Short mmCIF file of C-alpha atoms in Angstrom, two decimals:
data_model
loop_
_atom_site.label_atom_id
_atom_site.label_comp_id
_atom_site.label_asym_id
_atom_site.label_seq_id
_atom_site.Cartn_x
_atom_site.Cartn_y
_atom_site.Cartn_z
CA MET A 155 -5.15 18.84 21.81
CA ASP A 156 -1.92 20.36 23.13
CA ILE A 157 0.64 20.12 20.32
CA LYS A 158 4.17 21.43 20.82
CA TYR A 159 5.52 23.47 17.88
CA GLN A 160 8.41 25.01 19.83
CA ILE A 161 10.95 23.38 22.12
CA ASP A 162 12.89 25.03 24.91
CA TYR A 163 16.17 23.39 23.92
CA SER A 164 18.20 23.25 20.71
CA TYR A 165 19.68 20.22 19.01
CA GLU A 166 22.65 19.80 16.71
CA ILE A 167 22.47 17.27 13.87
CA ILE A 168 25.52 14.99 13.87
CA LYS A 169 24.64 12.72 10.98
CA ASN A 170 21.87 10.96 9.11
CA ILE A 171 21.18 7.46 10.45
CA ASP A 172 18.39 6.19 8.24
CA ASN A 173 16.23 7.34 5.32
CA ARG A 174 12.89 5.72 4.59
CA LYS A 175 9.79 6.70 2.71
CA ASN A 176 8.15 9.73 4.38
CA ASN A 177 10.53 9.66 7.34
CA ARG A 178 14.18 9.88 8.30
CA THR A 179 16.23 9.35 11.46
CA LEU A 180 19.03 11.63 12.60
CA LEU A 181 21.72 11.36 15.25
CA VAL A 182 21.52 14.57 17.28
CA ILE A 183 23.12 15.97 20.41
CA CYS A 184 21.33 18.20 22.91
CA ASP A 185 20.92 19.12 26.56
CA LEU A 186 17.34 17.88 26.83
CA ASN A 187 17.11 18.05 30.64
CA LYS A 188 19.11 21.30 30.98
CA THR A 189 21.74 19.73 33.21
CA GLY A 190 24.63 21.34 31.35
CA GLU A 191 25.56 17.98 29.86
CA LYS A 192 24.71 17.16 26.26
CA LYS A 193 23.76 13.61 25.23
CA TYR A 194 23.26 11.79 21.95
CA TYR A 195 19.71 10.98 20.85
CA SER A 196 17.95 9.61 17.80
CA LEU A 197 15.51 12.02 16.20
CA LYS A 198 12.84 10.48 14.00
CA LYS A 199 11.19 12.96 11.61
CA LEU A 200 7.90 11.53 10.38
CA GLU A 201 5.98 13.36 7.68
CA ILE A 202 2.36 13.92 8.71
CA ASN A 203 -0.72 15.43 7.12
CA ASP A 204 -4.20 16.55 8.20
CA LYS A 205 -5.49 13.00 7.72
CA ASN A 206 -3.09 11.25 10.13
CA LYS A 207 -1.78 14.13 12.27
CA PHE A 208 -3.89 13.79 15.41
CA GLN A 209 -3.95 10.00 15.30
CA SER A 210 -0.14 9.94 15.02
CA ILE A 211 0.32 12.34 17.91
CA ASN A 212 -2.10 10.41 20.12
CA LEU A 213 -0.25 7.17 19.41
CA VAL A 214 3.17 8.66 20.19
CA ARG A 215 1.81 10.25 23.39
CA LYS A 216 0.39 6.89 24.47
CA ILE A 217 3.67 5.05 23.82
CA LYS A 218 5.61 7.73 25.71
CA SER A 219 3.33 7.40 28.75
CA MET A 220 3.67 3.58 28.81
CA ASN A 221 7.37 3.61 29.70
CA ARG A 222 7.69 -0.19 29.45
CA LYS A 223 10.73 -2.38 29.25
CA TYR A 224 11.50 -3.74 25.75
CA ILE A 225 9.74 -0.74 24.13
CA ILE A 226 11.96 2.10 22.91
CA LYS A 227 11.81 5.10 25.24
CA ILE A 228 10.36 8.32 23.83
CA ASN A 229 11.95 11.30 25.58
CA ASP A 230 10.07 14.05 23.78
CA PHE A 231 8.03 14.78 20.67
CA PHE A 232 7.11 17.94 18.81
CA ILE A 233 6.15 19.24 15.36
CA GLU A 234 8.46 21.02 12.93
CA LYS A 235 7.47 22.78 9.73
CA GLU A 236 9.62 22.68 6.60
CA ASP A 237 8.20 24.69 3.70
CA THR A 238 4.67 23.31 3.19
CA LYS A 239 5.26 20.05 5.08
CA GLU A 240 4.89 19.15 8.73
CA TYR A 241 6.97 16.56 10.55
CA LEU A 242 6.27 14.81 13.82
CA CYS A 243 9.68 14.75 15.52
CA ILE A 244 10.25 11.95 18.02
CA LEU A 245 13.31 12.08 20.28
CA THR A 246 14.44 8.67 21.59
CA ASP A 247 17.54 7.27 23.24
CA TYR A 248 20.41 6.48 20.87
CA TYR A 249 21.77 2.92 20.79
CA GLU A 250 25.33 2.53 19.54
CA LYS A 251 24.92 -1.20 18.91
CA GLY A 252 22.35 -0.42 16.24
CA ASN A 253 19.50 -2.71 15.32
CA LEU A 254 18.96 -6.46 15.31
CA GLU A 255 19.34 -6.66 11.52
CA GLU A 256 22.89 -5.29 11.76
CA LEU A 257 23.72 -7.70 14.58
CA ILE A 258 22.48 -10.73 12.64
CA LYS A 259 24.58 -9.70 9.64
CA LYS A 260 27.73 -9.34 11.77
CA LYS A 261 27.42 -12.73 13.45
CA GLU A 262 27.85 -16.03 11.60
CA SER A 263 25.67 -17.62 14.27
CA LEU A 264 24.00 -16.51 17.49
CA SER A 265 24.10 -18.43 20.75
CA LEU A 266 20.98 -20.31 21.83
CA ARG A 267 20.80 -18.22 24.98
CA PHE A 268 20.89 -14.97 23.00
CA ILE A 269 18.17 -16.21 20.64
CA TRP A 270 15.93 -17.21 23.53
CA LYS A 271 16.62 -13.94 25.34
CA ILE A 272 15.72 -11.76 22.34
CA PHE A 273 12.67 -13.85 21.46
CA ILE A 274 11.25 -13.82 24.99
CA GLN A 275 11.89 -10.10 25.36
CA LEU A 276 10.01 -9.47 22.10
CA VAL A 277 7.11 -11.56 23.41
CA PHE A 278 7.05 -9.45 26.58
CA GLY A 279 7.29 -6.24 24.54
CA LEU A 280 4.43 -7.25 22.24
CA ASN A 281 2.35 -8.24 25.24
CA SER A 282 2.82 -4.73 26.67
CA LEU A 283 1.72 -3.22 23.35
CA HIS A 284 -1.24 -5.53 22.81
CA SER A 285 -2.41 -4.99 26.40
CA ASN A 286 -2.59 -1.29 25.54
CA ASN A 287 -4.36 -1.93 22.22
CA ILE A 288 -1.29 -0.98 20.17
CA ILE A 289 -0.17 -3.02 17.16
CA ALA A 290 3.50 -2.85 16.19
CA GLN A 291 2.56 -3.19 12.48
CA ASN A 292 6.10 -3.17 11.08
CA LEU A 293 7.95 -5.55 13.40
CA SER A 294 11.24 -6.59 11.80
CA PRO A 295 14.95 -6.86 12.79
CA GLN A 296 15.43 -3.43 11.20
CA ASN A 297 12.99 -1.95 13.74
CA ILE A 298 14.38 -3.62 16.86
CA TYR A 299 17.25 -1.85 18.63
CA ILE A 300 19.81 -3.47 20.92
CA ASP A 301 20.95 -1.66 24.06
CA ASP A 302 24.32 -1.91 25.84
CA GLU A 303 23.13 -4.96 27.80
CA ASN A 304 21.96 -6.75 24.63
CA ASN A 305 18.28 -6.21 25.40
CA ALA A 306 15.76 -5.90 22.58
CA LEU A 307 13.74 -2.69 22.17
CA ILE A 308 10.79 -2.54 19.77
CA SER A 309 10.71 0.72 17.80
CA GLU A 310 9.02 2.34 14.77
CA LEU A 311 5.62 2.13 16.50
CA TYR A 312 4.03 4.78 14.37
CA LEU A 313 1.07 4.80 12.05
CA ASP A 314 1.25 2.71 8.90
CA SER A 315 -0.82 3.60 5.86
CA GLY A 316 -1.88 -0.04 5.56
CA ASN A 317 -1.16 0.09 1.84
CA ILE A 318 1.45 -2.51 0.87
CA LYS A 319 2.43 -0.31 -2.08
CA ASP A 320 3.82 2.19 0.46
CA LYS A 321 6.09 -0.38 2.11
CA GLU A 322 9.73 -1.04 1.51
CA TYR A 323 10.17 -4.56 0.16
CA SER A 324 12.51 -5.49 3.04
CA ILE A 325 9.73 -4.73 5.58
CA LEU A 326 7.02 -6.29 3.42
CA LEU A 327 8.73 -9.69 3.73
CA TYR A 328 7.79 -9.76 7.44
CA ASN A 329 4.09 -9.16 6.74
CA SER A 330 1.54 -11.95 7.16
CA PRO A 331 -0.52 -13.51 4.35
CA GLU A 332 -3.65 -11.60 5.37
CA ILE A 333 -1.79 -8.27 5.18
CA ILE A 334 -0.43 -9.15 1.74
CA ASN A 335 -4.04 -9.89 0.74
CA GLY A 336 -5.12 -6.41 1.81
CA LYS A 337 -6.62 -7.08 5.23
CA GLY A 338 -6.00 -4.56 8.01
CA TYR A 339 -3.49 -5.08 10.81
CA ASN A 340 -4.38 -6.89 13.99
CA GLN A 341 -2.45 -8.40 16.89
CA LYS A 342 -1.90 -11.67 15.04
CA SER A 343 -0.11 -9.75 12.28
CA ASP A 344 2.57 -8.97 14.88
CA VAL A 345 2.71 -12.66 15.86
CA TRP A 346 3.55 -13.61 12.27
CA SER A 347 6.33 -11.00 12.14
CA LEU A 348 7.67 -12.40 15.42
CA GLY A 349 7.84 -15.85 13.79
CA CYS A 350 9.82 -14.42 10.86
CA ILE A 351 12.26 -12.80 13.29
CA LEU A 352 12.70 -16.02 15.28
CA TYR A 353 13.49 -17.91 12.08
CA GLU A 354 16.08 -15.30 11.11
CA LEU A 355 17.67 -15.40 14.56
CA ILE A 356 18.03 -19.18 14.25
CA THR A 357 19.22 -19.42 10.64
CA GLY A 358 20.62 -15.98 9.79
CA LYS A 359 18.23 -15.91 6.82
CA LYS A 360 14.74 -14.59 6.18
CA PRO A 361 12.09 -17.32 5.96
CA PHE A 362 10.54 -15.68 2.92
CA TYR A 363 12.14 -13.89 -0.02
CA LEU A 364 9.12 -14.03 -2.34
CA ILE A 365 5.61 -12.74 -1.72
CA GLU A 366 4.10 -15.90 -3.24
CA ASN A 367 5.89 -18.00 -0.59
CA ILE A 368 4.39 -15.88 2.18
CA LEU A 369 0.91 -16.57 0.82
CA LYS A 370 1.65 -20.32 0.71
CA ILE A 371 3.59 -20.26 4.03
CA LYS A 372 6.40 -22.00 2.18
CA TYR A 373 9.78 -21.85 3.93
CA ASP A 374 12.70 -24.20 4.58
CA LYS A 375 12.10 -26.01 7.89
CA ASN A 376 15.04 -28.39 7.41
CA VAL A 377 17.58 -25.79 8.56
CA VAL A 378 15.88 -25.57 11.97
CA VAL A 379 17.17 -28.54 13.97
CA ASN A 380 15.92 -27.51 17.43
CA ASN A 381 12.52 -29.10 18.15
CA ASP A 382 11.47 -26.31 20.52
CA PHE A 383 12.04 -23.74 17.77
CA LEU A 384 10.17 -25.87 15.23
CA TYR A 385 7.25 -26.09 17.66
CA LEU A 386 7.17 -22.31 18.09
CA LEU A 387 7.45 -21.62 14.36
CA SER A 388 4.47 -23.89 13.73
CA LYS A 389 2.44 -21.75 16.14
CA LEU A 390 3.66 -18.40 14.81
CA LEU A 391 3.93 -18.94 11.05
CA SER A 392 0.47 -20.25 10.31
CA TYR A 393 -2.71 -18.85 8.80
CA GLU A 394 -4.51 -16.27 10.91
CA ASN A 395 -7.31 -18.49 12.21
CA SER A 396 -4.84 -21.02 13.67
CA ARG A 397 -2.06 -18.60 14.67
CA ILE A 398 -1.44 -18.29 18.39
CA SER A 399 -1.96 -14.98 20.22
CA ILE A 400 0.75 -13.38 22.35
CA ASN A 401 -1.41 -13.87 25.44
CA LEU A 402 -1.72 -17.62 24.81
CA LEU A 403 1.94 -17.87 23.86
CA LEU A 404 2.89 -16.55 27.30
CA LYS A 405 0.78 -19.34 28.82
CA ASP A 406 2.48 -22.02 26.74
CA ARG A 407 4.13 -24.62 29.01
CA MET A 408 7.26 -25.04 26.89
CA LEU A 409 7.91 -21.30 26.72
CA GLY A 410 7.23 -20.97 30.44
CA ILE A 411 9.88 -23.59 31.20
CA LYS A 412 12.35 -21.82 28.90
CA ILE A 413 11.71 -18.47 30.65
CA ILE A 414 12.56 -20.11 33.99
CA GLU A 415 15.60 -21.94 32.59
CA GLU A 416 17.02 -18.76 31.10
CA ASN A 417 16.10 -16.65 34.16
CA LEU A 418 14.13 -14.28 31.94
CA PHE A 419 11.07 -13.45 33.95
CA ASN A 420 8.33 -11.13 32.79
CA GLU A 421 9.40 -7.61 33.73
CA GLU A 422 7.07 -5.81 31.35
CA ASN A 423 5.80 -3.47 34.08
CA ILE A 424 9.30 -2.56 35.27
CA LYS A 425 11.36 -0.06 33.34
CA GLY A 426 14.91 -1.27 32.86
CA LYS A 427 17.65 0.53 34.70
#
């Protein structure tokens, strides 16, 4: 496997954006394309080891080659060594608006059109991933970036250990009952996380704050007054055997009508301008 340990450009670290377990994200500036003009990028530094190294690289290479709308664009990736550790460095576009979590916190309420737009774009994004046999694994507002045109971009599509003890509690609250019970990820795990995000878009609150409520699928439905949203939540936030797939969700008549009403057609094979 061809692994790049040296890059033919230099980058300057501007500031730290995010610190998480075994990885961090930096704001950097560099002339990636050697045009004489430097641009801002996000640089994710993901700690890797002999056990997950090649699998991680293969996954990042696959995501980079997809180049799909509603999936964060990977511009380059390489490996850096620091002392005895190795880091998979992933260079992506930088989005000044930040992530969906920050946007939800800033707004007292979001418009119906914005909620539908973000939700449908996430459905399209997940469909692109699932069609390529990729599972998002850690889908949450924290891992969805918003571009200048208020489009949603799914990020953090890198290998997860699968061990809930390794997860931050804020991310764990978007995990499905079967994941909490120790089962491995599958496409329906992403569907559950999508349901949690839809609920938060509607109400400004997480549906679950306690692990025991996730296992019982116990959340407050009374704050959701829109019948279309209640219908979708019933399909998304259910036990695995009755939870809808993304493929079937895209064939749902109600959602199809909403896509037409909101002029949000499936552009998953077209990279946004």
